[in-house]
């Protein structure tokens, strides 16, 4: 369960405070698929950063399975991320010096667990890239890179997956395939999915849509597509 | 948790950066090479001293004195002979050697040896085996340099004093002798039984008397323990081979430490390159680091991944450097061969290898750590957001402070390791720190000045190039530090060499080029006539009267400084004496009396003179000179005496103090009426004590003369004619001495410059690294400028302006610091007058600037290859 409790985030811009998020509160149940939508500058990415433990709120709390993430040190949050959180980024964020297989295995390597290569091969097969494990990101298309990123996001069986504009850098057809794959994997592994997007069609695929504007929640609706 | 996945991740993550990291490791390579070369050389030198200890001395025990052995010493030698201990004597003295066939004459060091000497080691001659023939008649073995100087050959006869000797061969190798010594006074070995015939040993002549004995080491130590104190009373010094080895070890270890320290500079410079390269490397890895943090990497894991890369690169660089150093160690013995008393065999020194590799890796890691610690401030947010303000740097970040502390400790540790002595270590560390700080300050001032400089009148490319000195991400600090440090080292070495040699230059017009001494009183007129006849002008003549101090302010010399005996009488104390003095064993007046005079200064023999005026090499500091012709006769009260400031300090006397002199049995009381500063660097007759003419005119005396011959043939003729007529007179060709000094100092400077070159080369590698680090930024700017309409030529001029400015400012900063450091060294360490040779330093600055511009432009040529579209795509 992920709880956002009266979240606030203020930045300093040009020496003046800028409120990026104000009084954001909601609760996400295990297994839910949630889309966070809003126009550019609405605070979606800021909210994602706080929910994923990438940043600390200026006010309020984020609780993941009962743990107050703001109270943890940076390194403790990192450990939490490697155990429980998966990421899919808009710009794929593959490490250019690692092969596809090695990129997928990174979360397990960081945890010091063995067997990463075998599991990585399984997931690459699952996302349709069996036999491409030895290729570097520069040798893969955008869609292929995002599939590798998907495999990486799921390798450690996270309890929650955050996807930040996962189709933002892809053409429509490729993006659609990626979304299908992501939803399938999500269903198979029972992961909670939090999707940040400005694409309303994509948001419609989620069961619940939280709409942001000017750093605040303006609507929180359940009952989208499964 | 297993570390293996992290190790594998670290290795894989370095994949495409290994070529760039090559530059990183080459920063370390040259420094390690210099370190290994000097350490291996020092180790081989120490091994040479250890293995050749007995050969160096030629015996197990030596007795030596600068006066003929007294009865106690003779009894000791007799007892050794009765115990069937082989003993051989050698008497050494200076004499003119005159070649009868050619007429050539040269001052030589004569060593008259008894049969049996040396008991260890072999004197190698050409033709071979001639040492065994030496005692067979009036034979002589000479240094090859003497044959050259006399234009003589094997088989010729040379005259030494009143005797002639046939040259039967040349000396190729004499154990324990420094080959370059033959440049100053070439050696001649003759049988000892013919010394009296030469008539060269007279009252007042300087000679050294040695006796060499062969006995088991234990017996030698016993003899030392039993007889050393007794022989001191006769001013005889006793030394075993072990003691000599220890002395030599100490001296050569200092040489090794000094060379190692010069090499250390290159390593520290390389560390700066490592820090710069790592900083640039991490800057390009920001996205990867952010992604890893998102995926769950902790800060220590990120630092470990990249520190491991730094360690591996450091290991490769250190290994390469060690290999180069082992090759270079062949060079050092050849450069220094003529300056060393032992043969140095080059061999692999495992400790040097291990030290080189270990230190290289450590320095790479220590300097890489600070830029890596900065990765803690890379937020994982950067993975999802392009621009993220980094966490404000806490003023007292314990990690950063820890990094700095480790770095400082590493530098201090490295310098101490090389210096081997606390004082030297502290001095060098302070010097390095001060230099680096000064260069950092210079870089800071440059950026400030560049920002404020009124550049409006200059063209756009120049303005932009100079603006690059202060804009964010500039290379000013790294380049000024690295290049400036290398230039500083080179300039300091050059300044020291120039200032040490300058006073010794024979001035074309005014200074003498011939020094004649041991001219007896009755010979003075004859010698003057011979010189005048050959067109040689006498510039100075001075009488020399040997004397000793009887008392100072009523306190006897024997009370102020109880005797020790031996060669220390005529000069400053040896190291042993200095140590003993510190322990309070050496006579310094009352124990704990800080104003007591130095023992050696009280006991030494003084060769004084008389005149009523000062000469060019003297300057009156305190008191007043006596009126000419107004010297007070002894019976009317103390005579006046003028003392050199340095020896007055050692004797703890000043104007008004009373010194009573013993002039060959006659007591002369004097009062110090003036203190002079003497320029001892000039090759002219200079004196510690100066008396009025009337006081010493009648004393037994010899004469020294300074003369100027118009050319080389006149010099040779003067030497030949004087020596033929007066065989006891020694004639020193000062131009030959100067050439020999030039040679010695030149070789020493060559070695130091050779090692300093490692620093300069490392400086250029660091410059290259800094240039490549800024490559991406250059490409972006070039793209922007070309999109806005700049031509390639204009962009090239921007880069040229920047690198010319960087090179010029770095070299000027380095040279300015070198001028200051040179002044400090000249004033306090070498105690010589200081002058700055402007033109050579200017050439150095121009050369480095030009090279800097060339390196910068060459490394930046990729900037011109990128089209705007390609670069935008890469973005």
PDB file of C-alpha atoms in Angstrom, chain A residues 11-14 45-46 48-49 53-55 74-75 78-79 81-82 87 89 91 93-99 102-103 106-114 136 152 164, chain B residues 1-3 5-6 8-9 12-17 285 287-288 290-301 305 376 379-386 389 391 399:
ATOM      1  CA  UNK A  11      11.563  24.506  -4.824  1.00  0.00           C
ATOM      2  CA  UNK A  12      13.686  27.621  -4.848  1.00  0.00           C
ATOM      3  CA  UNK A  13      13.804  29.159  -8.294  1.00  0.00           C
ATOM      4  CA  UNK A  14      15.815  32.313  -8.867  1.00  0.00           C
ATOM      5  CA  UNK A  45       6.928  14.393 -12.229  1.00  0.00           C
ATOM      6  CA  UNK A  46       7.433  15.997  -8.827  1.00  0.00           C
ATOM      7  CA  UNK A  48       6.308  10.708  -9.035  1.00  0.00           C
ATOM      8  CA  UNK A  49       9.699  11.573  -7.556  1.00  0.00           C
ATOM      9  CA  UNK A  53      11.415   7.922  -2.843  1.00  0.00           C
ATOM     10  CA  UNK A  54      13.659   9.795  -5.256  1.00  0.00           C
ATOM     11  CA  UNK A  55      13.143  13.011  -3.364  1.00  0.00           C
ATOM     12  CA  UNK A  74      19.171   8.495   0.851  1.00  0.00           C
ATOM     13  CA  UNK A  75      20.915   5.143   0.955  1.00  0.00           C
ATOM     14  CA  UNK A  78      17.917   3.320  -2.411  1.00  0.00           C
ATOM     15  CA  UNK A  79      17.811  -0.080  -0.696  1.00  0.00           C
ATOM     16  CA  UNK A  81      13.857   0.954  -4.192  1.00  0.00           C
ATOM     17  CA  UNK A  82      15.952  -2.041  -5.130  1.00  0.00           C
ATOM     18  CA  UNK A  87      11.021   2.036 -12.867  1.00  0.00           C
ATOM     19  CA  UNK A  89      11.541   6.001 -17.775  1.00  0.00           C
ATOM     20  CA  UNK A  91      14.075   8.165 -22.035  1.00  0.00           C
ATOM     21  CA  UNK A  93      17.700   5.258 -19.158  1.00  0.00           C
ATOM     22  CA  UNK A  94      19.623   2.179 -20.156  1.00  0.00           C
ATOM     23  CA  UNK A  95      23.275   2.205 -19.203  1.00  0.00           C
ATOM     24  CA  UNK A  96      25.049   2.558 -22.560  1.00  0.00           C
ATOM     25  CA  UNK A  97      28.088   0.528 -21.571  1.00  0.00           C
ATOM     26  CA  UNK A  98      26.071  -2.560 -20.584  1.00  0.00           C
ATOM     27  CA  UNK A  99      24.475  -5.112 -22.907  1.00  0.00           C
ATOM     28  CA  UNK A 102      23.484  -6.791 -18.211  1.00  0.00           C
ATOM     29  CA  UNK A 103      21.114  -3.813 -18.086  1.00  0.00           C
ATOM     30  CA  UNK A 106      21.417  -4.433 -12.715  1.00  0.00           C
ATOM     31  CA  UNK A 107      18.844  -4.434  -9.855  1.00  0.00           C
ATOM     32  CA  UNK A 108      19.851  -7.973  -8.847  1.00  0.00           C
ATOM     33  CA  UNK A 109      23.551  -7.090  -9.135  1.00  0.00           C
ATOM     34  CA  UNK A 110      23.042  -4.127  -6.846  1.00  0.00           C
ATOM     35  CA  UNK A 111      21.294  -6.385  -4.342  1.00  0.00           C
ATOM     36  CA  UNK A 112      24.246  -8.778  -4.523  1.00  0.00           C
ATOM     37  CA  UNK A 113      21.995 -11.615  -5.629  1.00  0.00           C
ATOM     38  CA  UNK A 114      23.234 -14.298  -7.965  1.00  0.00           C
ATOM     39  CA  UNK A 136      24.226  -2.729 -26.541  1.00  0.00           C
ATOM     40  CA  UNK A 152      14.765  -4.513 -15.941  1.00  0.00           C
ATOM     41  CA  UNK A 164       7.127   8.030 -16.225  1.00  0.00           C
TER      42      UNK A 164
ATOM     43  CA  UNK B   1      25.817  -9.999   0.025  1.00  0.00           C
ATOM     44  CA  UNK B   2      28.210 -11.041  -2.740  1.00  0.00           C
ATOM     45  CA  UNK B   3      30.616  -8.472  -4.120  1.00  0.00           C
ATOM     46  CA  UNK B   5      28.130  -8.790  -9.211  1.00  0.00           C
ATOM     47  CA  UNK B   6      29.327  -5.322  -8.194  1.00  0.00           C
ATOM     48  CA  UNK B   8      31.441  -7.320 -12.699  1.00  0.00           C
ATOM     49  CA  UNK B   9      29.238  -4.217 -13.002  1.00  0.00           C
ATOM     50  CA  UNK B  12      31.465  -3.660 -17.636  1.00  0.00           C
ATOM     51  CA  UNK B  13      30.557  -0.067 -16.954  1.00  0.00           C
ATOM     52  CA  UNK B  14      34.061   1.029 -17.946  1.00  0.00           C
ATOM     53  CA  UNK B  15      33.752  -0.543 -21.395  1.00  0.00           C
ATOM     54  CA  UNK B  16      33.689   2.371 -23.809  1.00  0.00           C
ATOM     55  CA  UNK B  17      35.664   4.672 -21.555  1.00  0.00           C
ATOM     56  CA  UNK B 285      28.490   9.586 -16.165  1.00  0.00           C
ATOM     57  CA  UNK B 287      22.978  10.094 -16.171  1.00  0.00           C
ATOM     58  CA  UNK B 288      24.277   6.621 -15.492  1.00  0.00           C
ATOM     59  CA  UNK B 290      21.334   8.882 -11.548  1.00  0.00           C
ATOM     60  CA  UNK B 291      19.878   5.756 -13.147  1.00  0.00           C
ATOM     61  CA  UNK B 292      21.831   3.483 -10.824  1.00  0.00           C
ATOM     62  CA  UNK B 293      20.591   5.476  -7.853  1.00  0.00           C
ATOM     63  CA  UNK B 294      17.040   5.102  -9.102  1.00  0.00           C
ATOM     64  CA  UNK B 295      17.502   1.387  -9.451  1.00  0.00           C
ATOM     65  CA  UNK B 296      18.699   1.129  -5.870  1.00  0.00           C
ATOM     66  CA  UNK B 297      22.431   1.759  -5.786  1.00  0.00           C
ATOM     67  CA  UNK B 298      23.590   3.337  -2.547  1.00  0.00           C
ATOM     68  CA  UNK B 299      26.168   6.132  -2.564  1.00  0.00           C
ATOM     69  CA  UNK B 300      28.964   3.827  -1.316  1.00  0.00           C
ATOM     70  CA  UNK B 301      28.125   1.351  -4.087  1.00  0.00           C
ATOM     71  CA  UNK B 305      32.080   1.008  -8.796  1.00  0.00           C
ATOM     72  CA  UNK B 376      26.855  11.597  -3.673  1.00  0.00           C
ATOM     73  CA  UNK B 379      20.242  13.081  -7.334  1.00  0.00           C
ATOM     74  CA  UNK B 380      18.317  10.065  -8.682  1.00  0.00           C
ATOM     75  CA  UNK B 381      15.754  12.654  -9.758  1.00  0.00           C
ATOM     76  CA  UNK B 382      18.051  13.450 -12.638  1.00  0.00           C
ATOM     77  CA  UNK B 383      16.887  10.226 -14.290  1.00  0.00           C
ATOM     78  CA  UNK B 384      13.396  11.612 -14.651  1.00  0.00           C
ATOM     79  CA  UNK B 385      14.106  15.318 -14.808  1.00  0.00           C
ATOM     80  CA  UNK B 386      16.765  16.887 -17.007  1.00  0.00           C
ATOM     81  CA  UNK B 389      19.457  21.489  -8.575  1.00  0.00           C
ATOM     82  CA  UNK B 391      21.790  19.355  -2.910  1.00  0.00           C
ATOM     83  CA  UNK B 399      32.874  12.819   3.415  1.00  0.00           C
TER      84      UNK B 399
END
